[in-house]
XYZ file of C-alpha atoms in Angstrom:
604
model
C 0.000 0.000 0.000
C 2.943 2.368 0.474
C 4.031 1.757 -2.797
C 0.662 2.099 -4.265
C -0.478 5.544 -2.840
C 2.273 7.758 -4.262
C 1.635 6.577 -7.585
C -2.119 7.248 -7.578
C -1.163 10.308 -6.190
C 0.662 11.847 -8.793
C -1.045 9.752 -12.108
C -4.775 11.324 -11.709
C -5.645 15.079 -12.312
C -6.498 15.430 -8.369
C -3.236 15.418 -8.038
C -2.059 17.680 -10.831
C -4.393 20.322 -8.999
C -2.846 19.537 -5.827
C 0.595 20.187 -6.963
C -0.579 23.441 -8.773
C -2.074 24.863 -5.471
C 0.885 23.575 -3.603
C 3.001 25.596 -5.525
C 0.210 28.412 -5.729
C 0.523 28.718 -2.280
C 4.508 28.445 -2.069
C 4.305 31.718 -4.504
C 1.636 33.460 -2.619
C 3.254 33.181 0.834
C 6.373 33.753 -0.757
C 5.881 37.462 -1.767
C 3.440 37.943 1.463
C 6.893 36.967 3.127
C 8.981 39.330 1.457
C 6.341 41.959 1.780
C 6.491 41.567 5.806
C 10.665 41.013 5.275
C 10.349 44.868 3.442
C 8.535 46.302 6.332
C 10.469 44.558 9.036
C 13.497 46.088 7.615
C 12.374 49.233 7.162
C 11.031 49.059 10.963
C 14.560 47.698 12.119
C 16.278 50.397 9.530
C 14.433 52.982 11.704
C 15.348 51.540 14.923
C 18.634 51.730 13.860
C 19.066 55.107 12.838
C 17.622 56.194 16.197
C 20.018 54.280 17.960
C 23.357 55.995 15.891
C 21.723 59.337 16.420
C 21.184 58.790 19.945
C 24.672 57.595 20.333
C 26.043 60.700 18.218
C 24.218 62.601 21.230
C 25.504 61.125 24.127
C 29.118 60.997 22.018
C 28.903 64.796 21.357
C 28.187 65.713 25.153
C 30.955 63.616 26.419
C 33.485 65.323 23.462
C 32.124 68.715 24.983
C 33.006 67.993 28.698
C 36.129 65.814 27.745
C 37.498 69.375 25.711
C 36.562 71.856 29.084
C 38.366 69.514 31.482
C 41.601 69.384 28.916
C 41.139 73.047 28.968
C 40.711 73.580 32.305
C 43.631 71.407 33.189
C 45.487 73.668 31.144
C 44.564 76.951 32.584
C 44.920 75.244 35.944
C 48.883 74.893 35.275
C 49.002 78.868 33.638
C 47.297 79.605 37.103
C 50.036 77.796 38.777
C 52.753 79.447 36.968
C 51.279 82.904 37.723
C 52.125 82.002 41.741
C 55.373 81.346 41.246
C 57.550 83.480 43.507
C 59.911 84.364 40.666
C 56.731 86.050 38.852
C 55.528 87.400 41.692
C 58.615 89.564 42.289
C 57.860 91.013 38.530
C 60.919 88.033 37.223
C 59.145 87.876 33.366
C 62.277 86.719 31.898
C 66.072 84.797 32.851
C 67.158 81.555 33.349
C 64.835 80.585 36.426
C 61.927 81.183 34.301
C 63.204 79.170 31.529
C 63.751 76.369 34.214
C 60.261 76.780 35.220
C 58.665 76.959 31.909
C 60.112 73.623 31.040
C 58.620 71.283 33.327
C 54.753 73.036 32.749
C 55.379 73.417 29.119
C 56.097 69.257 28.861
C 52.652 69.498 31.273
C 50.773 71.460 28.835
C 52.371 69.453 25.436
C 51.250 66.308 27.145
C 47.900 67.159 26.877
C 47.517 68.752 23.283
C 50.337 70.134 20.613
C 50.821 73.656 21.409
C 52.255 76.601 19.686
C 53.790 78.217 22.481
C 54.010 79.612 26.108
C 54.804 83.048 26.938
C 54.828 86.236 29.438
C 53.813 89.884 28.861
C 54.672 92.631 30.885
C 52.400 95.302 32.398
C 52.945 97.284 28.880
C 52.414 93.879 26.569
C 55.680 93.752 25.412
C 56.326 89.640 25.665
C 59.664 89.208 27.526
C 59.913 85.346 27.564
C 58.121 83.069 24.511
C 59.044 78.951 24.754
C 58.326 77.415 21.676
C 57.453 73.771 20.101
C 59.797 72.754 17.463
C 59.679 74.475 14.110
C 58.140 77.697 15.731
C 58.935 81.428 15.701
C 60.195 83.082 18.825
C 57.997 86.400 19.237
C 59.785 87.884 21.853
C 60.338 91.784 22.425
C 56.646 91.590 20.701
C 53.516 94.346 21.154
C 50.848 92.371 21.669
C 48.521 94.879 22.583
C 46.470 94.231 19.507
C 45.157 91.549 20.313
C 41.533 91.901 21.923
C 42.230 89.037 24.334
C 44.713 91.578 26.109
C 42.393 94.522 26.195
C 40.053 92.102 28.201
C 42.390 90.429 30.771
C 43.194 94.127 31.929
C 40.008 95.285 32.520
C 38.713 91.866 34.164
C 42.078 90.502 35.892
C 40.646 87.128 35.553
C 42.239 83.613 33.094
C 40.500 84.763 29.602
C 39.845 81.554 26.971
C 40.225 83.889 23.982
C 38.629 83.807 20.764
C 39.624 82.689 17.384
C 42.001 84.636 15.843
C 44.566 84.672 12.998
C 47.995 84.136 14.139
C 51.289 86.137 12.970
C 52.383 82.566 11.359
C 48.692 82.428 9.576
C 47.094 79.650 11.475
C 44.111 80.201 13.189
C 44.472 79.912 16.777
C 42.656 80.151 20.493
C 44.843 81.277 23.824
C 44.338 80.750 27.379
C 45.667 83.579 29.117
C 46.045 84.285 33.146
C 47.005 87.592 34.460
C 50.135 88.270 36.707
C 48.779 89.924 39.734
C 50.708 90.759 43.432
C 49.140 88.921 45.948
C 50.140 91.523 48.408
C 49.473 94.939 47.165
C 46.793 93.723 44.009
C 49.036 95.206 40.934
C 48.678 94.091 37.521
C 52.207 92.637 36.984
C 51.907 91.032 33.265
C 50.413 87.732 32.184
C 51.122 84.587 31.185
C 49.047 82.592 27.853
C 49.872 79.886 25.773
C 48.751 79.691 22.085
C 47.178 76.738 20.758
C 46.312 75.630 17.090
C 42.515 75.479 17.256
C 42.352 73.327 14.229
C 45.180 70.232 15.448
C 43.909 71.117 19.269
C 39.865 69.878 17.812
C 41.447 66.954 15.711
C 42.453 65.079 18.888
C 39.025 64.495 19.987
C 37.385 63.556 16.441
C 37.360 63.433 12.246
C 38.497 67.311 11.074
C 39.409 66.021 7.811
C 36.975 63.598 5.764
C 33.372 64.810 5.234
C 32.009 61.717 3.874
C 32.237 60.561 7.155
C 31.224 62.031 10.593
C 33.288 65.024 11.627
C 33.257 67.504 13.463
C 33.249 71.890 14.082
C 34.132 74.132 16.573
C 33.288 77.792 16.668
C 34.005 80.485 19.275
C 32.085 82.288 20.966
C 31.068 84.802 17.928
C 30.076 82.099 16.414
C 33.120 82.130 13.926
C 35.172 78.983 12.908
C 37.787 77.418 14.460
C 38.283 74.213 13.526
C 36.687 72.710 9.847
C 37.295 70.767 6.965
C 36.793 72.778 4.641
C 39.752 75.596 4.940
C 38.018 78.391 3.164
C 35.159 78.718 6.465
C 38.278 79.248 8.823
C 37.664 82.516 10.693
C 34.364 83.567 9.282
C 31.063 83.724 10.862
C 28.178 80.949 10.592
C 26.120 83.750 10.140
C 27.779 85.902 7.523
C 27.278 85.753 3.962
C 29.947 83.716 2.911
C 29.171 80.721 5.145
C 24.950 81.271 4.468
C 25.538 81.303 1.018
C 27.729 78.295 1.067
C 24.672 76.106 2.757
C 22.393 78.101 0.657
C 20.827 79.810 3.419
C 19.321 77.082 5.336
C 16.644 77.452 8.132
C 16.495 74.482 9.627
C 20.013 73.993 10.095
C 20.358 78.303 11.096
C 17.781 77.683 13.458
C 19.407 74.947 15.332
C 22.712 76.918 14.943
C 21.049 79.946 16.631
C 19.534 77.469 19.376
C 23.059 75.737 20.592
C 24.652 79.335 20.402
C 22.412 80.607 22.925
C 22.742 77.672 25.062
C 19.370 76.422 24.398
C 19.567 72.420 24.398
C 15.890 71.583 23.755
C 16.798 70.603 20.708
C 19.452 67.463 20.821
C 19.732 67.510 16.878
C 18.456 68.768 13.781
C 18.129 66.262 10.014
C 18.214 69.035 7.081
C 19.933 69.290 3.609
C 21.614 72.063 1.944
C 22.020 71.022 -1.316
C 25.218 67.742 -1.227
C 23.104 65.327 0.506
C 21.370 65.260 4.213
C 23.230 65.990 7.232
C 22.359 64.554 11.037
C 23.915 67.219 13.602
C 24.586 67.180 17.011
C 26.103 70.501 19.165
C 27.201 70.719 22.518
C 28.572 74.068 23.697
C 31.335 73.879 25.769
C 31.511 75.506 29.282
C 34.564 77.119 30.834
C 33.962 79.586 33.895
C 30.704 78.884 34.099
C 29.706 80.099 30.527
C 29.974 78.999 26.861
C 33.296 79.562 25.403
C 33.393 77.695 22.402
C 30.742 75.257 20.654
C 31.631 71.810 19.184
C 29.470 70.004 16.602
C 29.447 66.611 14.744
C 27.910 66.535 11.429
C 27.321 62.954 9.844
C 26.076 62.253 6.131
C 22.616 60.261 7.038
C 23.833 58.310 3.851
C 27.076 56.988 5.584
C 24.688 56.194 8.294
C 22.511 54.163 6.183
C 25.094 52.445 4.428
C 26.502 51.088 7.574
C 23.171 50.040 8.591
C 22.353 48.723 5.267
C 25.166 46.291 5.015
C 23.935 44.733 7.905
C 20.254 44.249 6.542
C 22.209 42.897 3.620
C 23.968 40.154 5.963
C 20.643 39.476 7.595
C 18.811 39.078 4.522
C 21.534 36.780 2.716
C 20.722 35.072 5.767
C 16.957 34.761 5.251
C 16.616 34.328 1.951
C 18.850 31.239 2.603
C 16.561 30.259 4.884
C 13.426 30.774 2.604
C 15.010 28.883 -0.342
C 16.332 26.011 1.841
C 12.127 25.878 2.864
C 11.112 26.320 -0.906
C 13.293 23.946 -2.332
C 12.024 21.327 1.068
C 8.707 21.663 0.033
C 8.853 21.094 -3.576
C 10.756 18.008 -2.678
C 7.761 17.134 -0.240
C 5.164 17.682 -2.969
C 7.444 14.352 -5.155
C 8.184 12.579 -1.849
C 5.428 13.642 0.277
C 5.517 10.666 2.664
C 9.123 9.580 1.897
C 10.815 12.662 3.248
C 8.280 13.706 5.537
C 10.362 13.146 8.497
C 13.488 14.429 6.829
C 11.550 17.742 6.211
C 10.464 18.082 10.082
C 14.154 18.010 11.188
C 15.521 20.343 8.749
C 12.197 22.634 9.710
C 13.553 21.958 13.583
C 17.273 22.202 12.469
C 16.203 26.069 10.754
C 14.174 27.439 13.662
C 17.348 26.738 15.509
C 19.649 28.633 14.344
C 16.993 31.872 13.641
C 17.271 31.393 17.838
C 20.756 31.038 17.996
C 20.889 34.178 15.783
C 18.613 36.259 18.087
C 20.600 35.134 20.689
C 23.787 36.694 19.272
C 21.522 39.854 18.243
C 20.319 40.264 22.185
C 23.593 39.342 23.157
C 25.144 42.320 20.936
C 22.836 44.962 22.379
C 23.659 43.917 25.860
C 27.117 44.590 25.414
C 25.921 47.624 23.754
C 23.950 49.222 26.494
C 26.684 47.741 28.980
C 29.525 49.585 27.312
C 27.205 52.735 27.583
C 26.654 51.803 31.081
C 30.319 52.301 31.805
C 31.361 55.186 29.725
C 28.296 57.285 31.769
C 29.492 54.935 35.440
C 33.169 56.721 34.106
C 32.192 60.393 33.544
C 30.370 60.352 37.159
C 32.533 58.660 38.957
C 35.746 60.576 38.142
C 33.265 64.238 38.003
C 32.588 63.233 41.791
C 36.344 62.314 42.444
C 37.758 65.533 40.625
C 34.877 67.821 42.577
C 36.193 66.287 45.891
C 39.875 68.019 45.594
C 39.016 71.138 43.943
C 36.394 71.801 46.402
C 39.087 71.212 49.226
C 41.695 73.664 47.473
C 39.131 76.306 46.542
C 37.869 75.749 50.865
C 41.779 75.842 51.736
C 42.091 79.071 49.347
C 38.988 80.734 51.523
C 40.105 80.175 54.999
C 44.099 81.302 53.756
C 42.490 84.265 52.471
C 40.455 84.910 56.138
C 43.117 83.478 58.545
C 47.056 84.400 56.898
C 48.468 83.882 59.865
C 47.458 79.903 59.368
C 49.177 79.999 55.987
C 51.686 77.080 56.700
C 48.924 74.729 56.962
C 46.277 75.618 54.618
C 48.979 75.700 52.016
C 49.499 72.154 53.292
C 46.173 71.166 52.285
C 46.079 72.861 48.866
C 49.320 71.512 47.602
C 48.136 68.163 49.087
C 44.683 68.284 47.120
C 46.252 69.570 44.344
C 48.556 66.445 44.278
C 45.714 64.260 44.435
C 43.501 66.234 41.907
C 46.886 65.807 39.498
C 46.915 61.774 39.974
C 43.379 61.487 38.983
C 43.353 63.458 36.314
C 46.608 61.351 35.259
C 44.715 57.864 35.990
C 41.630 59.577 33.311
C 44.180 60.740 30.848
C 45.877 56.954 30.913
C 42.451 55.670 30.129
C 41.303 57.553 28.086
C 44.434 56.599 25.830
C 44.324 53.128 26.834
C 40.563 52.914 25.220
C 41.643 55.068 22.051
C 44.505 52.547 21.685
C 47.143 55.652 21.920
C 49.401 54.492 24.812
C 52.602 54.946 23.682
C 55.947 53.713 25.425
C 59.074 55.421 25.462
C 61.189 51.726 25.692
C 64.696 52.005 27.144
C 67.128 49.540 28.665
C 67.672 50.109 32.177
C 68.689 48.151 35.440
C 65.225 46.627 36.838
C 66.792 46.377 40.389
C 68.078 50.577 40.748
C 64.293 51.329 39.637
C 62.842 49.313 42.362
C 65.379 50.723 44.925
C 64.677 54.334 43.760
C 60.457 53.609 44.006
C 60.845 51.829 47.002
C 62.986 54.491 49.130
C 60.730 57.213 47.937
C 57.383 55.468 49.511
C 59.874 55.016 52.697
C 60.551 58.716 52.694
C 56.908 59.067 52.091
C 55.581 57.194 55.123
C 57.659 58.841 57.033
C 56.317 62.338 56.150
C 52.940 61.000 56.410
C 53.337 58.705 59.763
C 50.829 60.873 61.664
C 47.876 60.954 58.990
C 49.100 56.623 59.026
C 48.389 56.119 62.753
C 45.059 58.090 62.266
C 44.296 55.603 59.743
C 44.759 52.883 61.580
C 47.791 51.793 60.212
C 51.046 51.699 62.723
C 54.728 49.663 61.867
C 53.850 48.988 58.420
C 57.462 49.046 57.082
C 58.519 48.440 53.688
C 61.498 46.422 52.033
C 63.274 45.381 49.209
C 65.726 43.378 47.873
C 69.395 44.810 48.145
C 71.422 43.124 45.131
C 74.601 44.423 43.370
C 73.671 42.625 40.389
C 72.119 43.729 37.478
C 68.272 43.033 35.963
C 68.691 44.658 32.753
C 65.270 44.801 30.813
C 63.984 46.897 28.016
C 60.857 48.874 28.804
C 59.294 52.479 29.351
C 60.809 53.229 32.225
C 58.345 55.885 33.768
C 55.392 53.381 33.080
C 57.406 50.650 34.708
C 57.743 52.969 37.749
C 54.038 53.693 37.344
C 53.184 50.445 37.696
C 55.595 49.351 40.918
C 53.827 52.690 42.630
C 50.617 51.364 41.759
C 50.849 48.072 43.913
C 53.199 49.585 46.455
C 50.249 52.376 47.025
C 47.535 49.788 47.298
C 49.975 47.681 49.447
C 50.125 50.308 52.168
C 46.600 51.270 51.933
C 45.208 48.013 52.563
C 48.098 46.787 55.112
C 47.366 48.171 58.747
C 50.576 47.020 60.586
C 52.820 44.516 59.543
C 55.712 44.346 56.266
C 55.517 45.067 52.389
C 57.992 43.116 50.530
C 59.074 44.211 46.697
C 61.540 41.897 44.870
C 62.538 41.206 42.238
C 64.113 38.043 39.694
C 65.225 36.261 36.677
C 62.723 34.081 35.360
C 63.820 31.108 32.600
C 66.317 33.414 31.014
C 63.516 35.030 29.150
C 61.780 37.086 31.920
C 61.975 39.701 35.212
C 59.328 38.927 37.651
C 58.050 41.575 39.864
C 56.524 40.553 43.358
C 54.592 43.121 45.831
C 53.833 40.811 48.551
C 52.025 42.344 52.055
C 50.221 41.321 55.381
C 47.572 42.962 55.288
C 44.130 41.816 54.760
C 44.028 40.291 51.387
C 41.710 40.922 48.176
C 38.002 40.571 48.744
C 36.719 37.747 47.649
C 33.506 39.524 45.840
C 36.118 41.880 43.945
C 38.951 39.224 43.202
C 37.401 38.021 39.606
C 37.077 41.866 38.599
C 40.333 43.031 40.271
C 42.045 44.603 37.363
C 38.888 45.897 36.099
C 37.835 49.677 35.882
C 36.526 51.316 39.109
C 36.885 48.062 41.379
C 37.680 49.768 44.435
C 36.675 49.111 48.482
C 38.582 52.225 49.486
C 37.243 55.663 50.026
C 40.864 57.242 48.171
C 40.908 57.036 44.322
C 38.612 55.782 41.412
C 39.604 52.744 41.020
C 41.560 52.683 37.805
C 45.207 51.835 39.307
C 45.258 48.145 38.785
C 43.241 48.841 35.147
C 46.048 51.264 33.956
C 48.613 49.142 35.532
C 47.594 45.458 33.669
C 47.393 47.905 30.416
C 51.032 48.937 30.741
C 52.093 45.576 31.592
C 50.138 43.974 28.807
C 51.494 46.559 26.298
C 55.158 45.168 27.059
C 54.371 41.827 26.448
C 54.204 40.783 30.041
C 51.443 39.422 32.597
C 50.094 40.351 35.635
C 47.562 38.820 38.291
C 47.388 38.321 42.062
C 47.283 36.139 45.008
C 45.885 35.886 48.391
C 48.550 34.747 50.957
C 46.436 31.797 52.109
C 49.259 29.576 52.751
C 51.409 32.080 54.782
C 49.806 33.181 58.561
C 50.163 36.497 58.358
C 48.053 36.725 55.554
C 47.987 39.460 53.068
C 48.281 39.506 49.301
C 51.030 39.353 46.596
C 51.032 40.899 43.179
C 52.643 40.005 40.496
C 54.144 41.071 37.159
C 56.546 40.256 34.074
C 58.469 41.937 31.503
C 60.522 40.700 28.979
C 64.473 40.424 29.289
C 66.903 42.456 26.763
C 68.102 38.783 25.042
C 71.476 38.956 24.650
């Protein structure tokens, strides 16, 4: 009878019909399929585009507050200089200065390329101008032409300038403090430094290639600073020239107009002015409580959409597959209806399958997604509230030296200790903020592994013995620190200062989470190939909650820091080649921890 049925099937016009309608069917559902495929994509298209211009949001505020902190730093070190004793007894010029200018001006270059750093007199005559390399001394120089010098007289407060042309051509902002006597109030002089506005905006995004998001800056007036296209620099949004290149557009002047005036109802704005549709995002950015320059990112929406169309492309190679795999399944079920039957139902099973497995992966890649956002916004707060907590404490220190003078010793205590702290986080942000952007560079050298510990160890030595009252208020009493004492020689090829970094990283947690007891640091040959690096203390061990995350970001139980030592430190380690983990001391009764690390021997 099995034999029979097929072939009755198939030899009577019944069954002509039945294949017909079959494949009717097959057709119809077909194109209803790719009809509900069209608007599916067009939904997820949507989705899609909402997503990249919400990110382009969020991205263009963090660019905004990531440019005023680099810009505060840097007036924060002008400020600095301005203090200086040699300044303050009207010394604008010599070889002191020099000496000084040196160490802020590798402070300042560290942060973004700058043209120069100089001093102005009382009469703006500059008297001392250090240069980068390739750059014009302008010394014995009138400045008073420039407006930004008219304005620091009359307020006697730092001034972030304007754009403005600069004697070499380029187009340029300064940050300029004034020179004032603390005692008797004078205007002494003041101190700016000049930085390219165009190369100072390229370090935080695209300047060059407008098929593909980049971004603008304008000052204040609302004239450029930074662009690609080198005919705008210096004029005004709102002048002829630049109108008349975007043929005169109101949606995009209108949102222009809105970000200027610091109105932020309006995240975006979608127009076209004539080469293809534009999604925009501005931010202004606030220095001194006030905008001082704007930033925007401007994206073609058709770069958008082709990034976002490639992946509909993948997903619909994909389904199509998937369709034709059915089609071709069911015509062979219409020849071999009963014969394949079960066949069919597994490959059916085998399909639905992986469409799971691939909404897995989808789910799975939007968790990361919103995790990774989690942690950029966990970042920004985190190290806001860590770099409010010093400055707060200098700018309360500042008051009371200001009401009590006669305190001065100790308040000035407090500011320069702040102040050292404020620096160290602001260094841990900068290291991962170039550790993300893949920008850490090292400075390799060959040096003797066993003098570098000796040098970082005696310094914490010296340190805890400055700071052995604030240690016993802590908690912590007899902690004492040693190292190995060897006349031989480690000789390894690394960056030296990051090396250092490092050590001082897991020496500083060692005496922060050690209250009495020893801290040992050593150091050895391992197989002839590497040095291995041991911090080993007694106090009381890695938390067992934190242990799996340890050299994650922000994995902290101590009320001192943010958290990013042991992140920065595995990064450093990593980028030599080497490893790095820890240990709890289970095995020894004092307890405590031991870190470890490896770097790479010069082979001889």
């Amino acid at each position: 009878m099995t034999l029979i049925i097929p072939l009755r099937f198939f030899s009577d016009n019944k069954s002509k019909l039945s294949i017909i309608s079959m494949i009717l069917i097959i057709i119809i559902s077909y194109s209803l399929f790719y009809y509900q495929e069209k608007n599916a994509e067009e939904n997820i298209k949507n989705k899609m585009f909402l997503q990249q211009r919400d990110e382009q949001i969020e991205s263009t505020k963090v660019m905004a507050e990531h440019i005023s902190s680099d810009l505060k730093l840097i007036m924060s070190i002008l400020q600095g200089l301005t203090d200086s004793i040699y300044l303050q007894q009207g010394e604008l010029y010599g070889d002191r200065i020099e000496k000084l200018f040196n160490e802020k001006f590798r402070d300042i270059t560290a942060i973004t390329k700058v043209d120069g750093l100089f001093i102005a007199d009382r009469d703006d005559i500059i008297t001392y101008n250090m240069v980068s390399e390739g750059q014009r001394s302008f010394v014995n120089i009138d400045i008073s032409f420039r407006e930004y010098v008219q304005q620091i007289k009359s307020k006697l407060k730092p001034i972030f300038s304007d754009g403005y042309k600069g004697m070499d051509g380029k187009y340029k902002i300064s940050l300029i403090a004034p020179i004032i006597n603390r005692e008797d109030g004078q205007y002494i002089g003041l101190i700016g430094v000049e930085i390219p506005s165009k190369d100072f905006f390229a370090h935080y995004g695209n300047i060059n290639n407008i098929n593909s998001s980049f971004l603008v800056a304008y000052d204040r007036n609302a004239n450029y600073i930074a662009t690609p296209r080198a005919e705008l620099f210096g004029e005004n949004f709102f002048g002829d020239k630049v109108q008349s290149f975007f043929n005169f557009n109101d949606i995009q002047n209108d949102y222009y107009r809105k970000v200027f005036s610091n109105d932020l109802s309006h995240d975006y704005a979608i127009y076209n002015f004539g080469s293809g549709e534009r999604l925009n995002t501005g931010q202004p950015i606030l220095l001194q409580g006030e905008p001082s320059y704007f930033v925007f990112v401007i994206s073609p929406t058709e770069s958008i959409y082709s990034s976002i169309g490639q992946a509909l492309f993948l997903e619909r190679i994909k389904i199509f597959s998937l369709i034709l795999a059915f089609t071709l399944a069911v015509m062979i079920l219409i020849i071999f209806l009963v014969k394949w039957n079960t066949n069919l139902d597994k490959e059916v099973k085998h399909r639905t399958i992986e469409l799971e497995e691939s909404n897995k992966r989808l789910l799975s890649a939007n968790e990361d997604l919103e995790k990774n956002d989690t942690m950029q916004k966990e970042f920004i707060n985190v190290a806001a509230h860590e770099l409010r907590t010093p400055t707060q404490s200098i700018l309360n220190f500042s008051q009371l030296l200001s009401m009590h003078p006669e305190k001065q010793e100790e308040f000035i205590e407090g500011i320069q200790r702040n102040a050292t702290r404020l620096q160290r986080l602001s260094n841990e942000i900068l290291d991962v903020t170039k550790i993300e952007s893949k920008s850490l560079k090292l400075e390799k050298e060959p040096f003797n592994l066993y003098d570098l510990l000796s040098t970082v160890v005696y310094d914490y030595c010296r340190l805890m013995e400055d700071d052995g009252r604030q240690m016993e208020d802590d908690g912590r009493q007899n902690v004492k620190l040693y190292s190995e004492s060897s006349k031989e020689t480690l000789i390894v090829e690394a960056d030296k200062e990051r090396i250092s970094q490092v050590i001082s990283n897991l020496i500083s947690n060692a005496i922060k989470f050690t209250k009495q007891g020893e801290i040992f640091v050593t150091a050895e040959k391992k197989d002839d190939r590497y040095a291995l690096v041991t911090v080993r203390d007694t106090g009381e061990g890695i938390d067992s909650e934190i242990f799996p995350k340890l050299f994650s970001k922000f994995i902290t139980t101590s009320f001192q820091g943010i958290g990013l030592g042991l992140y920065i430190s595995k990064n450093i380690i990593e980028a030599h080649g080497g490893k790095i983990w820890a240990e709890n001391n289970n095995k020894d009764a004092r307890g405590g921890a031991a870190f470890y690390f490896t770097i790479p021997l010069i082979m001889r």
